[in-house]
Coordinates of C-alpha atoms and ligand atoms in Angstrom, one line a residue:
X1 CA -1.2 -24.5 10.8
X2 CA -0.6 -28.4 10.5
X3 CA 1.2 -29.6 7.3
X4 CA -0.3 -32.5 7.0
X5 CA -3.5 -30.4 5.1
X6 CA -2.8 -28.3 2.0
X7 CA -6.2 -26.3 2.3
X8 CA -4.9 -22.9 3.8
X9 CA -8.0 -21.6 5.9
X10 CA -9.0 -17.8 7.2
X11 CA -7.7 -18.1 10.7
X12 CA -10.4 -16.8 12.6
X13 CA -14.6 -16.9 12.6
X14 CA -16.7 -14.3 11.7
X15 CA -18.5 -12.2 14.8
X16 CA -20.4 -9.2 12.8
X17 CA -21.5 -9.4 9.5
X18 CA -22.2 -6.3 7.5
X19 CA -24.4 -6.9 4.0
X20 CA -22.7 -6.5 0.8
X21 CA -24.0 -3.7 -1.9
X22 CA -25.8 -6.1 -4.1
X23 CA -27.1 -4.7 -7.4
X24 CA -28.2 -5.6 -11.0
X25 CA -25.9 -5.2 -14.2
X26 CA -28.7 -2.5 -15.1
X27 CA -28.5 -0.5 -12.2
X28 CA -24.5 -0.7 -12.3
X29 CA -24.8 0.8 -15.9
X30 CA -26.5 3.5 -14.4
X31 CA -24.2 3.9 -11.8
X32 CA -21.2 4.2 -13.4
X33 CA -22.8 6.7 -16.1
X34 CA -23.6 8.7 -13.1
X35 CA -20.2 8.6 -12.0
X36 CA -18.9 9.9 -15.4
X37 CA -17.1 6.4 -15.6
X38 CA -14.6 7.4 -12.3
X39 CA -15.3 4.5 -9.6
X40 CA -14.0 7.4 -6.8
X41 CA -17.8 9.0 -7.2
X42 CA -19.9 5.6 -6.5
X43 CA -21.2 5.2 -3.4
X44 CA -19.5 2.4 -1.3
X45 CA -23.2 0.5 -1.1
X46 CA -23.3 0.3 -4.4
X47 CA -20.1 -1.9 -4.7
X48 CA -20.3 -5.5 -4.3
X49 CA -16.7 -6.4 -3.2
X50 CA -14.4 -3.5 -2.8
X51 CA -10.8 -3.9 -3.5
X52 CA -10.1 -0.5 -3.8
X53 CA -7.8 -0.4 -1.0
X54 CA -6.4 -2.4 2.0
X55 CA -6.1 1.1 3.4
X56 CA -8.0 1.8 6.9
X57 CA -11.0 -0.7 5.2
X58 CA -9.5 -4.0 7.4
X59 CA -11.6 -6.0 9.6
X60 CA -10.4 -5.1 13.5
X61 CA -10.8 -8.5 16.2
X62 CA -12.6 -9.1 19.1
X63 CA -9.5 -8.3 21.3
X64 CA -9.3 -4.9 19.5
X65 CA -12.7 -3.7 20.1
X66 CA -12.5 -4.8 23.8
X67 CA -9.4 -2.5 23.5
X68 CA -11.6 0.6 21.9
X69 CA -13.9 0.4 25.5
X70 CA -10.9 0.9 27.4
X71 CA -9.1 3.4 26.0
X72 CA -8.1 6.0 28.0
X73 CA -9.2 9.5 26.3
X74 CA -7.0 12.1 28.7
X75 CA -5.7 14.4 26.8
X76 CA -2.2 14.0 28.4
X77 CA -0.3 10.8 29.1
X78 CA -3.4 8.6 28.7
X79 CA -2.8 4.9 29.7
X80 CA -3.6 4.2 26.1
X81 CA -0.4 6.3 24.7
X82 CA 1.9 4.3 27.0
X83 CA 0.3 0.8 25.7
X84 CA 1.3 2.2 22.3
X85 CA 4.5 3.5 22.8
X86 CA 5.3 0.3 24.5
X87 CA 5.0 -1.5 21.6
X88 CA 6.0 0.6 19.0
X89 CA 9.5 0.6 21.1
X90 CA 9.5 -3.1 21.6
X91 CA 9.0 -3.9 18.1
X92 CA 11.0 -1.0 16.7
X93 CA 13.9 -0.3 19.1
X94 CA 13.6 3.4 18.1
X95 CA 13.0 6.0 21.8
X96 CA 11.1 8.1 19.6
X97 CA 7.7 7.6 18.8
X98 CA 5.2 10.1 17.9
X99 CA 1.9 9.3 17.2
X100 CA 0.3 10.9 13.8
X101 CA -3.1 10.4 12.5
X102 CA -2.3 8.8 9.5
X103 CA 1.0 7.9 6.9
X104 CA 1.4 11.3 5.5
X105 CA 1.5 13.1 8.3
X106 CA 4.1 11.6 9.6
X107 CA 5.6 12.3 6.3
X108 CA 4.9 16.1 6.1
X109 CA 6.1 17.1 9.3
X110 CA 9.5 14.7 8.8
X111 CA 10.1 16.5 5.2
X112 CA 9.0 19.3 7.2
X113 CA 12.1 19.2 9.6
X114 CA 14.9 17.5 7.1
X115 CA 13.8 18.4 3.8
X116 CA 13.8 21.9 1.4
X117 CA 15.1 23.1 -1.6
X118 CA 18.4 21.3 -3.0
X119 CA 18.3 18.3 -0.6
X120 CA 17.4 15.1 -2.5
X121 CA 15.6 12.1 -1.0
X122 CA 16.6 8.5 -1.9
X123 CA 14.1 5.3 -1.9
X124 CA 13.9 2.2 -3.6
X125 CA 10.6 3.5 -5.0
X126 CA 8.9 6.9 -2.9
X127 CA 4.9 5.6 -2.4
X128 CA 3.0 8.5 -3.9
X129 CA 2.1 10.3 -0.8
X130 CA 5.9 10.7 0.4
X131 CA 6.9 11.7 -3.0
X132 CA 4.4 14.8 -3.0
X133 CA 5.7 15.9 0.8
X134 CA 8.9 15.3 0.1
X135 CA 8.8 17.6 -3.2
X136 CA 6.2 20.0 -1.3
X137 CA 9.2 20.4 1.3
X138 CA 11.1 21.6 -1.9
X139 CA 13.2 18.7 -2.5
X140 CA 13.7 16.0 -5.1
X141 CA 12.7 12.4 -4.5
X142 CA 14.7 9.9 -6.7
X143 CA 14.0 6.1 -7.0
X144 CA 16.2 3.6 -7.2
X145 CA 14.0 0.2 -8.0
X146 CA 15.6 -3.2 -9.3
X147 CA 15.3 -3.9 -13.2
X148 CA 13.5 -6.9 -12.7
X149 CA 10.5 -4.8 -10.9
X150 CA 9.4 -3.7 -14.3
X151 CA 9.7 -7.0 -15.6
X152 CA 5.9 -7.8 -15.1
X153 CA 5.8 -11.0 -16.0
X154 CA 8.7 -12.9 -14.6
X155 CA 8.7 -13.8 -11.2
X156 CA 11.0 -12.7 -9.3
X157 CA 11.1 -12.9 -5.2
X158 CA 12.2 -9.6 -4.5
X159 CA 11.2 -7.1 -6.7
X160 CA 10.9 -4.6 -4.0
X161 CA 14.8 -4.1 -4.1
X162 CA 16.8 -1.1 -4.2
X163 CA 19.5 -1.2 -7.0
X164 CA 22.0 -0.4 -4.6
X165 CA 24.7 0.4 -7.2
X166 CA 22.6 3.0 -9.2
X167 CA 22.0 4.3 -5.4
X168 CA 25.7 4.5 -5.0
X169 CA 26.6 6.5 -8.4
X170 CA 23.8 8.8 -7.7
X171 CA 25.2 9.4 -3.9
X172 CA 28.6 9.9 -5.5
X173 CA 27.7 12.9 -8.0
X174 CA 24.4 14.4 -5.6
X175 CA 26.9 14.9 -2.9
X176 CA 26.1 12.5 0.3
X177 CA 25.8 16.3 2.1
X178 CA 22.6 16.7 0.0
X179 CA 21.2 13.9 1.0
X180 CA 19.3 13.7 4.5
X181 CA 17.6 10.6 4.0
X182 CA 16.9 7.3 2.3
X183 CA 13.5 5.6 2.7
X184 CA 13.2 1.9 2.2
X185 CA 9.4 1.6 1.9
X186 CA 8.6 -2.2 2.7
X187 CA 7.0 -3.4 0.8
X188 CA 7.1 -1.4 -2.3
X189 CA 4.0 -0.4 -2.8
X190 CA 4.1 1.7 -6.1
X191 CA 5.9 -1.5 -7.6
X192 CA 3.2 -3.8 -6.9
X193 CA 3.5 -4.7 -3.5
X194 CA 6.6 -6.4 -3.8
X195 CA 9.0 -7.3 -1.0
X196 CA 12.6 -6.0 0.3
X197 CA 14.9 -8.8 1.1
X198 CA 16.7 -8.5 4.4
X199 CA 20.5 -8.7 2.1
X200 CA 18.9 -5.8 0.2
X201 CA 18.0 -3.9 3.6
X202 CA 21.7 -4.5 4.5
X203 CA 23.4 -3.5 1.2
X204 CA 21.6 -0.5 1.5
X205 CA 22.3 0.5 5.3
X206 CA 25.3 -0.4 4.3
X207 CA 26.0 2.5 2.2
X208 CA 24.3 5.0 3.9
X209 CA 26.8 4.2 6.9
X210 CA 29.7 4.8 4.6
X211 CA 28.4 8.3 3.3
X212 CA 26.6 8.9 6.7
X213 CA 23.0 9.1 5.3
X214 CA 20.1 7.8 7.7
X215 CA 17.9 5.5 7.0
X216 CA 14.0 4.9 6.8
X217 CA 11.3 2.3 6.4
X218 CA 8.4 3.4 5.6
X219 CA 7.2 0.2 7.1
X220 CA 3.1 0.6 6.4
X221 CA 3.4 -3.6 5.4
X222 CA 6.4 -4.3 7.4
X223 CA 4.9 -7.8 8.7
X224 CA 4.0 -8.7 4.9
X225 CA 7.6 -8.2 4.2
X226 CA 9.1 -9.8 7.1
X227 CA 6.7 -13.1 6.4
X228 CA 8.3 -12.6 2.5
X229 CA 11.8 -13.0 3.8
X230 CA 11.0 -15.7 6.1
X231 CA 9.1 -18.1 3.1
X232 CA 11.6 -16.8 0.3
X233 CA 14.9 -16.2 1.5
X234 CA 18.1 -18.2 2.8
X235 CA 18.3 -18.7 6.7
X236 CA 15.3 -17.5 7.5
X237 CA 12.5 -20.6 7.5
X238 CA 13.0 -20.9 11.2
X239 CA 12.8 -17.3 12.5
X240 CA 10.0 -16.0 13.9
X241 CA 8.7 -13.6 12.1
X242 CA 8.1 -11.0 15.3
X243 CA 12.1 -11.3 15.2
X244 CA 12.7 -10.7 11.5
X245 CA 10.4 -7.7 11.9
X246 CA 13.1 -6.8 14.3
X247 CA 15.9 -7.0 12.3
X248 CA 14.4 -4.9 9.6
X249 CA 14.2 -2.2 12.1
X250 CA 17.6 -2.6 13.5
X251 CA 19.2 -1.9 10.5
X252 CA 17.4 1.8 10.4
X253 CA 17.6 5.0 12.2
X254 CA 14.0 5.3 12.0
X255 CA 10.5 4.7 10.8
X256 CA 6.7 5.7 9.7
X257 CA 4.0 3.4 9.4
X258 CA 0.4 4.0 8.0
X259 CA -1.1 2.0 11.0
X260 CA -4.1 1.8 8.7
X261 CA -2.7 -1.2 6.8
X262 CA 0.0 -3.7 8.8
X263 CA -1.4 -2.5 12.3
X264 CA -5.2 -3.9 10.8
X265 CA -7.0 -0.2 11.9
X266 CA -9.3 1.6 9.9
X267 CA -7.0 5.1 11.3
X268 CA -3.7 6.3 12.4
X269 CA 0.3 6.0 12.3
X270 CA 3.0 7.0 13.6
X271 CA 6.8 8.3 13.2
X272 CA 9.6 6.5 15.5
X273 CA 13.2 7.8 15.3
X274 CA 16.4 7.9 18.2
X275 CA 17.0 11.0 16.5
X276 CA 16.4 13.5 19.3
X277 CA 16.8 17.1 17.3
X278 CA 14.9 15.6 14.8
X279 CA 12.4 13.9 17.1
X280 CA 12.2 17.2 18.9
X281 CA 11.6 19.6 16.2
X282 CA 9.1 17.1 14.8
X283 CA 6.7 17.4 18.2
X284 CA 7.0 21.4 17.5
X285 CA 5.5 20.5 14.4
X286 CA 3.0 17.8 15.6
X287 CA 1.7 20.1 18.4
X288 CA 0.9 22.5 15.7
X289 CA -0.8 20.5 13.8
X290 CA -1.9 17.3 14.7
X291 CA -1.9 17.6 18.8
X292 CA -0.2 16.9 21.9
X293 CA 2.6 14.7 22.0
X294 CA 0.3 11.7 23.7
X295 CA -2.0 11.4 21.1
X296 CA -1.4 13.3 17.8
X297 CA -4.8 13.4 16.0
X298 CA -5.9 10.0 17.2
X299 CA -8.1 8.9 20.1
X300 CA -7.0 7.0 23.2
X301 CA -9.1 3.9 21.7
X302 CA -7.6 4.4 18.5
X303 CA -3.8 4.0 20.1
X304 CA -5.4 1.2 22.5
X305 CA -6.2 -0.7 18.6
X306 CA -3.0 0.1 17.2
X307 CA -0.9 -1.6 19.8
X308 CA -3.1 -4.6 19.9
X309 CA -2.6 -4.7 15.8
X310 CA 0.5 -4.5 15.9
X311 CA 0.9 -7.5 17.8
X312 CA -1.6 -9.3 15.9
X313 CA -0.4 -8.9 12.8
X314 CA 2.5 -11.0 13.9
X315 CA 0.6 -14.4 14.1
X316 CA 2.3 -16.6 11.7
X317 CA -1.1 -18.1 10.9
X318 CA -2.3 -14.9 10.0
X319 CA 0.6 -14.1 7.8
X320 CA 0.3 -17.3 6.0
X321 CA -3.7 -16.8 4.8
X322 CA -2.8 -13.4 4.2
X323 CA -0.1 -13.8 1.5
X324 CA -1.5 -17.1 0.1
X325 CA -5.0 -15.1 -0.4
X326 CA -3.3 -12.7 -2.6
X327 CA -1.4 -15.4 -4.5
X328 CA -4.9 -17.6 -4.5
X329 CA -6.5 -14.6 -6.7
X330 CA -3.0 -13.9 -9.0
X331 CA -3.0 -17.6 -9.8
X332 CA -7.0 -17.9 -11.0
X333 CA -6.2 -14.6 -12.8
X334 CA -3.2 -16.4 -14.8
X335 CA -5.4 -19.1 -15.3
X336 CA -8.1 -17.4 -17.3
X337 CA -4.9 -15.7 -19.1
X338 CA -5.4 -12.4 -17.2
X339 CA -1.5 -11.1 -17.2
X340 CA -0.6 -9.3 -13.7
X341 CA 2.6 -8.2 -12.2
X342 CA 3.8 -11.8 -11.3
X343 CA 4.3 -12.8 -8.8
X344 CA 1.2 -11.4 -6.9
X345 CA 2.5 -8.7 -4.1
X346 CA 1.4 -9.1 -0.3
X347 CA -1.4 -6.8 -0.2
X348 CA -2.8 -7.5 -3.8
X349 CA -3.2 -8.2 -7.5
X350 CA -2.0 -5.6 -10.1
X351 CA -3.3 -6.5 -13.3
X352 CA -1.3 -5.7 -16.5
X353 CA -4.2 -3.4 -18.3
X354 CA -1.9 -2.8 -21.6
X355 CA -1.2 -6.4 -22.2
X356 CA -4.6 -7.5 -21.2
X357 CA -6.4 -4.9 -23.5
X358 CA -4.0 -4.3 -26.6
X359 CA -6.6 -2.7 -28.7
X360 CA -7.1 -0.1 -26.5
X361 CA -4.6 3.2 -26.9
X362 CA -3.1 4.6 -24.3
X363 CA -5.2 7.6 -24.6
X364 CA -8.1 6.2 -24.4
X365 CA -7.3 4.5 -21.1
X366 CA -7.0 0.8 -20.9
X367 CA -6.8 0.4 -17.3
X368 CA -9.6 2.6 -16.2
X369 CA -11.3 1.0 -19.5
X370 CA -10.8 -2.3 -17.3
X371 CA -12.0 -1.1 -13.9
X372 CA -15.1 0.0 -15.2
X373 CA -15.7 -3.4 -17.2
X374 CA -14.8 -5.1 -13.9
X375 CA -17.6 -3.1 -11.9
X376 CA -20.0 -3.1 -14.7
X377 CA -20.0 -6.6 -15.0
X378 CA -19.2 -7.9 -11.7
X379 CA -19.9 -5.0 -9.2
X380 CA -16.2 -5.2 -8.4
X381 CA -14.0 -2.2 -7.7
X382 CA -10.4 -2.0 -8.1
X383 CA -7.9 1.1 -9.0
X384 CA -6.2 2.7 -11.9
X385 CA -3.0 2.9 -11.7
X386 CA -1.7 4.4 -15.4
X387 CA -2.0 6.9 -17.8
X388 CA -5.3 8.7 -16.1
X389 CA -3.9 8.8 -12.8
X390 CA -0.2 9.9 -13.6
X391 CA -1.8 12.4 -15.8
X392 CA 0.1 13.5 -18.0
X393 CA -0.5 15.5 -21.3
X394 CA 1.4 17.2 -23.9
X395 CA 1.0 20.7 -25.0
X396 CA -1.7 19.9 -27.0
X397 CA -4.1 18.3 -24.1
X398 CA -3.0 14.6 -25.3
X399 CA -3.0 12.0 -22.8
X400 CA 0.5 11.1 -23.0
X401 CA 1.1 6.9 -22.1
X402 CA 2.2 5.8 -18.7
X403 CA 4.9 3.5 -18.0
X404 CA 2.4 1.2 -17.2
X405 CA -0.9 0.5 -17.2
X406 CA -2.6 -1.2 -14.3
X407 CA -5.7 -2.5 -12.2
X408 CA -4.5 -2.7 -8.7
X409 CA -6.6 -5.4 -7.0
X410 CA -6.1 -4.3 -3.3
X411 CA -7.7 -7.1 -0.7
X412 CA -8.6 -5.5 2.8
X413 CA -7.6 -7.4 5.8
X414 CA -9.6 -9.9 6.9
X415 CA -13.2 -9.0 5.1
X416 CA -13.2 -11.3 2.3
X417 CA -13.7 -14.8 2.5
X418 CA -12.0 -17.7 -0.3
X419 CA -15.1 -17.7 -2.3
X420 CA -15.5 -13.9 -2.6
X421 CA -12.4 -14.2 -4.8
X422 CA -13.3 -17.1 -6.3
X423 CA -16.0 -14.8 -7.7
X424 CA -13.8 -12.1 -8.5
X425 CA -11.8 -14.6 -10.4
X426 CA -14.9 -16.0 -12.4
X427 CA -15.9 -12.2 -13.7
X428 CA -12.3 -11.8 -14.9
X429 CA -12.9 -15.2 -16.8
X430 CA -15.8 -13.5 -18.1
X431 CA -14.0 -10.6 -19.4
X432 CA -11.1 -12.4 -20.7
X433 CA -13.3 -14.3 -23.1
X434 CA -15.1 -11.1 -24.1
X435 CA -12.3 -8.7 -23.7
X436 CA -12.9 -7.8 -26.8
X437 CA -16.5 -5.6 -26.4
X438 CA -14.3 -3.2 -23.2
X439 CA -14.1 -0.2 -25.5
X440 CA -11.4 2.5 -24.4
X441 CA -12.6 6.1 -22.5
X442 CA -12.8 9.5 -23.2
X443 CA -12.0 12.7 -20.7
X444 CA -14.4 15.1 -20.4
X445 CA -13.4 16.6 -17.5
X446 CA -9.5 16.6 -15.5
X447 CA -7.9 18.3 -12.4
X448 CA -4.5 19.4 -13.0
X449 CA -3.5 17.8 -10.1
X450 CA -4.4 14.0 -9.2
X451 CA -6.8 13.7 -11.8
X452 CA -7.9 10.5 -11.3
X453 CA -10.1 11.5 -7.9
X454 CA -12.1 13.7 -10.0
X455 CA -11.8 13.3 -13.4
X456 CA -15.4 12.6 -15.7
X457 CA -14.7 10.1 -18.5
X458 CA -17.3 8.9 -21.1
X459 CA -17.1 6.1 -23.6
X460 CA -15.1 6.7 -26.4
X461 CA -16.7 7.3 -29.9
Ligands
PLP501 C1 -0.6 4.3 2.7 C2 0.8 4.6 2.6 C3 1.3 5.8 3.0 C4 0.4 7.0 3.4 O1 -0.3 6.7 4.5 P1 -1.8 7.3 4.7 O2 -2.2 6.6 6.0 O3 -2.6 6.9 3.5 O4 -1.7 8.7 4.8 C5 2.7 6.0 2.9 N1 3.5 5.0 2.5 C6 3.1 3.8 2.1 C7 4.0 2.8 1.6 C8 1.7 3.6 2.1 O5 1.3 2.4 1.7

């Protein structure tokens, strides 16, 4: 867009329009005591603006739904897998691309073929999904994240950064042998969305060619990152960012992607690899369980939108709205002295719960404390990401704290408009100046296993 104007607009106009869930604060308290205070269990109509997740809940263009009446639904080598393989190949380099319906399946049958017990997986952080298929495979998955990452609130431009030296020491006494991978996820997700820097990238494929470990992205945001490096780092202003994308994948042997973020569909992903014993014991396994190798548990029109996604997701304009929206919402959040992992990642706003709401314990969980404030008051929905869903308790049932305590404020692509998060900012203002009156939670109720999808909560006495 021209420099001349600082005003940093959406890039596009709006063609359908869906209503929002609009509701009173009365019905909202009813809601959410229905719910047994867990936002998973309220029905999506009932929310007002959802930041659950940017997950699969994007907004998909003109130009993509003309591509959903054209897909090609044969069952073998539709017209629509060849559009997609096209331009997974173009963008990646890799030979191998197999289309998966989602992230983690890609995952499972990649841990399927190269993991097992004794073999160790390296990342700079493992989102959760990959950790549990790597460690359902039987392996270990260690992360390696910077120091600054958990440094909330000084910014820092690349806190998604491997610490390549504690990598190294860890390579050194695992046994490289042990090791069949190392996954860069870009950006890092579980670390607040935060960016890789293309020196990291290279530091890192750097020592996996000198102990002769391949190399991953798990590239779900790869065009956030890529737009990162070209705004924050040295020698990249002028690059395209279609060719930075590039370079991130030339320095790997091979990639997944969640298409249901960067490729801006509601479904699908894919694994892409030159590997071809790999890449050929991973069809085995997609033919099992996904389908044939030309469409792998999506639809022809669903390939037909990934490949136009992927190439839209590329548009410099649409980069730029896209990472200022997320910093437009961290910065009215600082204002109203709302503390958040700073500086705000690409894909959203992750609230520090703990500093935000000191007179809440740890047991009596501050964050989800804060997520149901934020849809009680507001009819907002964000995540918990602390000591509910981590889950943890000691012998005697105690909650025992997380390392941190967080409201993940995830913005979907393309739904919300400036003053939708101008509201969301306004509530928080609301709750900063009465933070005081957000009284902790209870569990009633807990799964041993991800708790947070099902646990019931109650107030706590
Ligand atoms: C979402 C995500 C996954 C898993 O993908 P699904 O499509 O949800 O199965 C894996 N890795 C990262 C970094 C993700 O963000």
């Amino acid at each position: 867009m021209e420099h001349k104007w600082k005003t940093i607009i959406e890039p596009f106009k709006i063609k359908t329009v869906e209503p929002l869930g609009i509701t009173t604060r009365e019905e909202r308290l009813k809601v959410i005591e229905t719910a047994h205070y867990n936002l998973f269990n309220i029905k999506a109509e009932k929310v007002l603006i959802d930041l659950l997740t940017d997950s699969g809940t994007g907004a998909m263009s003109a130009a993509q739904w003309g591509g959903i009446m054209v897909g090609d639904e044969s069952y073998a080598g539709a017209r629509s897998y060849y559009n997609f393989e096209n331009e997974i190949k173009s963008l990646t380099g890799f030979d191998e691309v197999i289309p998966v319906h989602q992230g983690r399946a890609a995952e499972k049958i990649l841990f399927g073929v190269i993991g097992g017990k004794g073999k160790c997986i390296i990342s700079n952080s493992h989102f959760d999904t990959t950790r549990a298929n790597v460690e359902f495979s039987g392996a270990e998955a260690m992360d390696f994240p910077v120091k600054e990452a958990m440094d909330f609130d000084r910014p820092a431009p690349f806190k998604g950064n491997a610490d390549v030296a504690a990598m190294e020491k860890f390579v050194k006494e695992k046994g490289a042998k042990n090791i069949p991978l190392c996954v860069m996820t870009v950006t890092n997700n579980s670390l607040g969305g935060q960016p890789v820097s293309m020196g990291n990238l290279k530091a890192v494929q750097a020592l996996c060619q000198k102990y002769g470990i391949p190399l991953f992205l798990d590239c779900a945001r790869f065009a956030e990152n890529a737009y990162f490096i070209k705004i924050r780092e040295k020698g990249y202003a002028q690059c395209p960012v279609r060719e930075i994308a590039q370079a991130m994948f030339e320095l790997a042997d091979g990639a997944w992607m969640s298409s249901k973020k960067d490729a801006l569909v509601n479904m699908g992903g894919f694994l892409a690899m030159n590997n071809k014993d790999w890449s050929a014991k991973a069809r085995q396994m997609l033919i099992l369980t996904e389908g044939f190798s030309t469409y792998g548990g999506l639809a022809g029109r669903d390939l037909e939108a990934i490949a136009i996604g992927l190439r839209e997701v590329l548009d410099e304009n649409y980069l730029q709205y896209r990472i200022r929206s997320a910093a437009y919402l961290g910065e009215g959040l600082l204002k109203h002295g709302v503390p958040i992992i700073n500086p705000p990642g690409g894909h959203g706003v992750y609230v520090n719960a703990r500093k935000f709401l000191p007179h809440i314990q740890p047991r009596n969980f501050p964050a989800q404390a804060l997520a149901c404030a934020l849809y009680l008051e507001g009819g907002i929905r964000g995540v918990e990401i602390g000591t509910l869903m981590f889950g943890k308790r000691d012998k005697n049932g105690v909650y025992q704290a997380a390392p941190m305590e967080l409201v993940r404020l995830a913005m979907p692509r393309r739904v919300y408009t400036q003053s939708h998060i101008d509201y969301v900012i306004e509530v928080f203002g609301y709750l900063a100046k009465n933070k005081k009156t957000i009284k902790g939670l209870d569990v009633v109720e807990a799964a041993p296993i991800l708790p947070h999808f099902t646990a019931k909560l109650r107030p706590a006495k």
